Amino acid sequence: LALARESLLFRYDEKEKVFQGVVEDMRISGYSQESWRSLTYDFLAYGSSVRQAVRFASDVRSSNKASSTCIALASGISTILSALEARLSQPLVDTRTVLGVQSLLEQPTLLLKAITEIIGQVRSFGDDSVPSLLFNLCQTLEYSAPWCRPVFDQLMVRVSQPWMDSAEVFLGLREAHGPSTMTMESTAIANRQLAVHSTSGDLGAPSDLEGQTRSHRPTFVPDELAQMLLETEQSLNVLRESEPDNPLADVSRLSSLKPPSLQLAFTFEALDENQARTQTYESRVLQALKEFDASGTFRSAQEPSNSDLIEPINSFSDPPSHLSILLKQMEDPLPSMIDPNSSSLIAAVCDSLDSTSPVPHGVASPPLSLSATLSLRPLVLAQSRVLAHSTLRLLFRIHRLRFHLRLLHSYPLFANGPFLVRLSHALFDSSLSSAAYQKGRIRSTTGTAGLKLGTRETWPPASSELRIALMGVLTDSYFSSVLEKDRISADGGLMNRGDLPGDLSFAIRHDMSDSELDKCMDVNGLEALDFLKIAYKPPKPLDAVITNTALEKYDSISRLLLRGARVGFVVKELMQHRRGAAREKSIVQRFKIEARHFVTTIFGFFADSIAELWSTMEDRLDRIEGKIDCYEIGVDLEGIHRLRALHEEILDRILAACLLRKRQEKVMNLLEEILRIVLDFAGKSKGDTREHQNSMAKEKENDIENLYHTFRKKVKLFITVCKGLQDQKSITSSNALFIGGRRENEMGNGIGRLVLRFEMNERTFASPLADAHYPKALETGTGGLLNQIYDGLNGYSAVITFFLLLVAYDQFKYIWNKGSIVGPAWKMPFIGPFLSSVNPKMDEYKAKWASGELSCVSVFHKFVVIASSRDMARKVFNSPAFVKPCVVDVAQKLLRPANWVFLDGRAHVDYRKGLNGLFTRQALETYLPGQEEVYDKYFAKFLDISQKQNGGKPVPYMPVFRELMCAVSCRTFVGHYMSDAAVKKVADDYYKITAALELVNFPFIIPYTRTWYGKKAADMVLNEFSICAAKSKARMAAGGDITCIMDGWILSMLNSEKYRQKIEKGIAVDDSEKPAMLLRVFSDFEISMTIFTFLFASQDATSSASTWLFQLMADRPEILDRVREENLAVRNGNRDQRFSMDILENMPYTRAVVKETLRYRPPVIMVPYVAKKSFPVTPNYTAPKGSMVIPSVWPALHDPEVYPQPDYFDPERWISGDAEKAVKNWLVFGTGPHYCLGQTYAQLNLMAMIGKASMHLDWKHHTTPISEDIKVFATIFPMDDCPLVFSKRD
């Protein structure tokens, strides 16, 4: 059996796939029946495990669909098995006792257990998840069995090699041969971002990102590294397309520089060697690039000269040197044909079996979680740097990126003054001749004709009129500009006047809506020129930085500035036609002055903001370009992506400064209303061209007066709104500019400067009803400010003042904690949204999740940060150094402060290890009879409630399901130590515990509140469980069988105590008698607290899942029929066959239904954590110490990119779809160090329940308008509590 071979005593059952004894009740002398049975069971399990591993390897080798990672795994497992057999063969022959054989197999058994575990997971999750599953296993072994970790480290090296090969293709270090096996989770996200920023060609067509079948990115590859790989691959495409002769663009040329391979390293020594190889390679590449940049050619470091290739042969002398070398090589022994990976794996197996120390001596290793990053990052970063060097030189030096950016600054952003003046005159100057066609008159073609917008009645102009008016405006402005002079000095040649860089030209918009076209038809309207735009097309490869999205932003800014140029020309012209001195104080003159001041102030601010932000980008580009000529190792260069990010961020901030962001739409609408009033006033004012002796016509005077008052009110409102925007950190310069992880210079608050410009002319924009005189200054007392305050202070005012100070502090603290994330602008003093949160609504949660990946609220003294996106949620789950589970404030009072769930760090890990054995496959099978007993009882109760008590009428079954799941949990956790009456009492009262532990509740216990009733119910449950613990201890001490979780845990305690007592007495104890985990004997109350946490974790979640499961099956009878058919088939048509693990593990469709239910309606939508210290959740936001940080589960499980049609219930996605591969989105049971221990138990429990119900019951759902609405009560339930009618199925 130790060699997994048959004998006279044991045969391998091919049907059951296990070894079985041939002789029943066999025993040998010297062993009791019980001890011999135990030993035999261990040997049978070992032999069966070996056969299982062999069968897996054989199946993979014979399959034509197995992935390269799975083939690598199968090969590695075969190598391990061969090494085990070779290592054990002779010692097994020499061993003369059964206990000796058991001792020899102790370590191999642990190795095989890990191997069979990984095989089972691969069968469940698919081939693509092999590297991630193996990495997770290695992380577990790092603490539980460090002696065998080197074996699985070597296995992980082998299994991850296909992904490493594909990663080298992404980096340009290896030729692509066939479809890549690589994918990165960030690929889809990055591609979506790329689609937003550019067209499909902006960064070159990704060679291996779409249209191929790829495995999941291994979990040991962090997001940052995956994103770097993606960006490197896209930069490489740009280089290959634009400069194919570059050494980095050709893998065959690059190979002569001996690039190192991507490979995992697990010791500091190996990491140092890896780092040294990478630095040597980077040095070679930089030297090659330096030569290439200087000469434009590249000569391989291994390329021999012609003279080296030919050697004269002298027939009458010694053989040529190269023949001597060949003859000498023929005398050398042949190289080994053994795979070096296999030899290292075999050596690791042998070393592990020989090891007596849990940690190899003299080997310093980093934590496994860091090993992958430390192994891969140097080469990825080095390749990213050298590619950035070449692509930046390509953009800056060859394709003159800065010239094109300055071109966009000069023309679409109107930074070229002569161009703006010429354009304004061509469009608005009434003194020019008309460019419109008039019969019998020859139109001017000398540039003296214009559109004369503002003094004409017909609009829009004809295309010929537009062409004549704008003729030469762009061309003359460009060829007389500094830009062209710089271009000539750089290129040394003149450009054809008909060809401007980037095809710069005036163009007509063709993407305008009907409503926008209608507005353009109004000659006096603000939008009259919106059809005109300045067109530009970036040449390749500059479109990687100047993307289509960037051009759209330029266009939006250009359209606003063109409107500003028009209104500015109008107000300037108004001031040139002022009335005589006698009319100086009239409303008309005041209107002209104030209109001009407003227009020049607002558009002057826009121009200054653009200039300041553009100057910031120019400074940054200076620093970037200054590094291009540096060919030293480690110089940090921004690649194309960071360069594009800089450009787009500057444009975004210009949009914000110009009030063009989406969130500023209402402010821009207000500004447009003011500008329309100015244009309206200009039309009315200029319409009266005759001088009146006394006054204007009464009607026109009234119209202008009304316009003036409207103008003043709108301006005042605009200034008020701008003052409110001063505190928003997203406006222009209120934040420092962050690019590439560095902090740029502060530029002050842009909107604040705009407000300051208005306030410097306060009287100009005072209320129309304000008097010109200012009130007299108030007299002040002689006692000083503090004395005045003290004199006016009394008890009442002191209380009010203190209260107001508290309110102010509460608001200030909230705003300070909120920072830049989404959340209410202010909070209701002290209690926050407590009143609205007493009855939480699912729609409100969804709105909160949709508001941003991080949002916040503040309830009472607790500041709450909500992590909505999958990546943010995973970061919280996987940051035990910063956060720990906290539930709510009263949780420690209900569960007790000493409860193990509140342990942290190593203490939590150690405690958890002692519980892991309670949820193994063998343990779970022990609990099945008790669970089925409960289901038999409650299914009969379902029929009684529906048929006898309610006469076939629908009844809400949610409370019944809660009682059912409580009974199942109690039978699983404490068996029959608790009476049926006590179970009913716990089920009824547990509702009060759930209510007390709601997320929003009073932070302290007040009599007769929900927390008070919850505390009383918790005390009752803890007392019942303590009684059960005492009973179990007595029964286990008497040799009873395990029937529940409490029995198994207490038996482990008793065995550990027996072992300790023997050691203390000096009795020799064989290592085989040592328990896998040494546990102390916990008190009855400590056991009670732990079992209570199991109930706490399972009761509400399984109640929610079971309620939705019955409702969904009733509403989808075709799915229920498939579940029923599968359950009958796996039982060979016998619906009364009892549960077994084999049955449950062979129901893939039922499992898919359960998993889809948990995805479609996840019971737990958020998991509260508390920040142990300041937690840097993102580079720009840090959650303060003591705040609650709550990762959300729902958004990850309803991500349409991962689960197509996420709001559609589709179990098939788990069978034929890709749902099983989305392991990072599967957050139903959490992740990280506090993931749910009982996740397998929970899923099997639900499978058993719905499978048995499908065969024995029929049920119908009475749908109501709120059946699909969600009620949030700790977990989620149907709003109508699921009204059902059950009937017996014949």
mmCIF file of C-alpha atoms in Angstrom, residues 196-197 545-555 647-648 651:
data_model
loop_
_atom_site.group_PDB
_atom_site.id
_atom_site.type_symbol
_atom_site.label_atom_id
_atom_site.label_comp_id
_atom_site.label_asym_id
_atom_site.label_seq_id
_atom_site.Cartn_x
_atom_site.Cartn_y
_atom_site.Cartn_z
ATOM 1 C CA VAL A 196 -11.948 56.045 -23.936
ATOM 2 C CA HIS A 197 -8.643 57.782 -24.589
ATOM 3 C CA VAL A 545 -0.373 60.797 -26.733
ATOM 4 C CA ILE A 546 -2.692 63.145 -28.643
ATOM 5 C CA THR A 547 -5.674 60.817 -28.598
ATOM 6 C CA ASN A 548 -9.138 61.291 -30.033
ATOM 7 C CA THR A 549 -10.421 61.945 -26.524
ATOM 8 C CA ALA A 550 -7.832 64.691 -26.091
ATOM 9 C CA LEU A 551 -8.861 66.244 -29.405
ATOM 10 C CA GLU A 552 -12.483 66.273 -28.257
ATOM 11 C CA LYS A 553 -11.387 68.177 -25.151
ATOM 12 C CA TYR A 554 -9.453 70.658 -27.266
ATOM 13 C CA ASP A 555 -12.570 71.101 -29.376
ATOM 14 C CA HIS A 647 -1.476 65.534 -21.281
ATOM 15 C CA GLU A 648 -5.008 64.389 -20.487
ATOM 16 C CA LEU A 651 -6.665 69.107 -20.407
#
